[in-house]
Amino acid sequence: MRPRLTIAFCSIMLFILSGCGDKAELTEFGFVQAVAVDLTDKGTIALTTHFYNPTGGGETNVAVKQGQRGLNIRTEGDTTFEAVRDIPIHLGRKAKWDHMRIILIGEAIARSQSLGEVLDYFSRDHEPRATVLVLLTKGSAAGYLHVAPFIEYTIGQQLREIEDSGSRYSAKTTKIPLLDLAIQLRSEAGVAALPYVYSQNAEKKILSVAGIALLKDGKLSGNILTPSNTQYWLMLTDRYKSGVIEFPCGDDTKKNGKESLEVMSLKTIVKPVILNDTLEIRVRTKIKGSVSELQCSSLDTKEETDRFEDHIKKTVERGMRNMIAVLQKRQLDALGIGDQIYRKNPQLWRRWKPDWGERFAQSRFVIELEVNVLNTGMTVGNPFSK
């Protein structure tokens, strides 16, 4: 009886369990590392897809072959999906999007079309991951995929590492995954931010990811924050991870000298306060760091340390207010104030939303800073020359 039950059970499993006969082989796919989305002169979408080339180099000669690990395929279409489905007629393989590292958006298409429309395919399809990073390029995006990487095997991975390291250590850019961008595009204020990538020379041999592109209602309208302004935007939005604060010498004897503080931790709380139908925005920031460079200050006593910290406070507050002035002049709420008001008081927000840009521009900011110098590094609190 038992052998019969075993045979019957195994027979049923043959029909229920799936086999590998309907699975595709690895050789049927081209694995996408990056994609660049541009606008053609005809108004159609130009898609430059960067694939990983597994035969582009070997272990015996990696330094020479490394730049050949990637290859580019350009397709066009009225929609992104049409351009995607045309890839096999050039590559001979179906594009596989699971391992895509970055999406580059050209400047022209970002100015003429909403990014929500441009990126709809990548958020709707099941293969692209929500963690893929999105960047906006200066000029056409396709050219950036033809640059040879410095260290990584493909330029897609190289740009991802630049963005990741830049946001983690320099505080002059930030990481914006596809999911975060989708949330920003649906925010009440309608303002989104993207890292900005550009070339340092005409040949596009050296690429930099620094600065932030601000979009209103999904479109770019010339709002590019400089790297110096970006670090204060990161502070105001509590995205600051680690970086360096530079400030001029407080001592008049060395007018051109500058000192620096390595930021170990930074925490910002932004709170909108409604007072008689007027808006006051209170910003409180706590900074902890260690001295990186000293040229004119001494930190031998508590009084000298207090003066040093107060000097840093003034520098940071001045930078924050300059950043706020830029946003208020352009009437861009890139700080998420509108979303906070919407969550706390939806009825008030419905009344304020139609003229929110003007109201944000007229709002008053109150900034409170706290700076703590944790240590002076490997040496005492005096300049190296003293």
Short mmCIF file of N, CA and C in Angstrom, two decimals, residues 159-169:
data_model
loop_
_atom_site.label_atom_id
_atom_site.label_comp_id
_atom_site.label_asym_id
_atom_site.label_seq_id
_atom_site.Cartn_x
_atom_site.Cartn_y
_atom_site.Cartn_z
N LEU A 159 29.78 55.71 -12.04
CA LEU A 159 28.94 56.85 -11.65
C LEU A 159 28.17 56.57 -10.37
N ARG A 160 27.73 55.35 -10.20
CA ARG A 160 27.02 55.01 -8.96
C ARG A 160 27.95 55.15 -7.75
N GLU A 161 29.19 54.69 -7.89
CA GLU A 161 30.14 54.79 -6.79
C GLU A 161 30.50 56.25 -6.51
N ILE A 162 30.60 57.07 -7.57
CA ILE A 162 30.89 58.49 -7.38
C ILE A 162 29.78 59.15 -6.59
N GLU A 163 28.54 58.87 -6.98
CA GLU A 163 27.40 59.47 -6.28
C GLU A 163 27.32 58.99 -4.84
N ASP A 164 27.54 57.71 -4.63
CA ASP A 164 27.48 57.14 -3.29
C ASP A 164 28.57 57.72 -2.39
N SER A 165 29.80 57.74 -2.88
CA SER A 165 30.92 58.26 -2.08
C SER A 165 30.81 59.77 -1.88
N GLY A 166 30.36 60.48 -2.92
CA GLY A 166 30.22 61.93 -2.81
C GLY A 166 29.20 62.32 -1.76
N SER A 167 28.08 61.62 -1.73
CA SER A 167 27.05 61.94 -0.74
C SER A 167 27.48 61.53 0.66
N ARG A 168 28.33 60.52 0.76
CA ARG A 168 28.73 60.01 2.07
C ARG A 168 29.86 60.82 2.69
N TYR A 169 30.77 61.37 1.87
CA TYR A 169 31.97 61.99 2.41
C TYR A 169 32.11 63.48 2.12
#
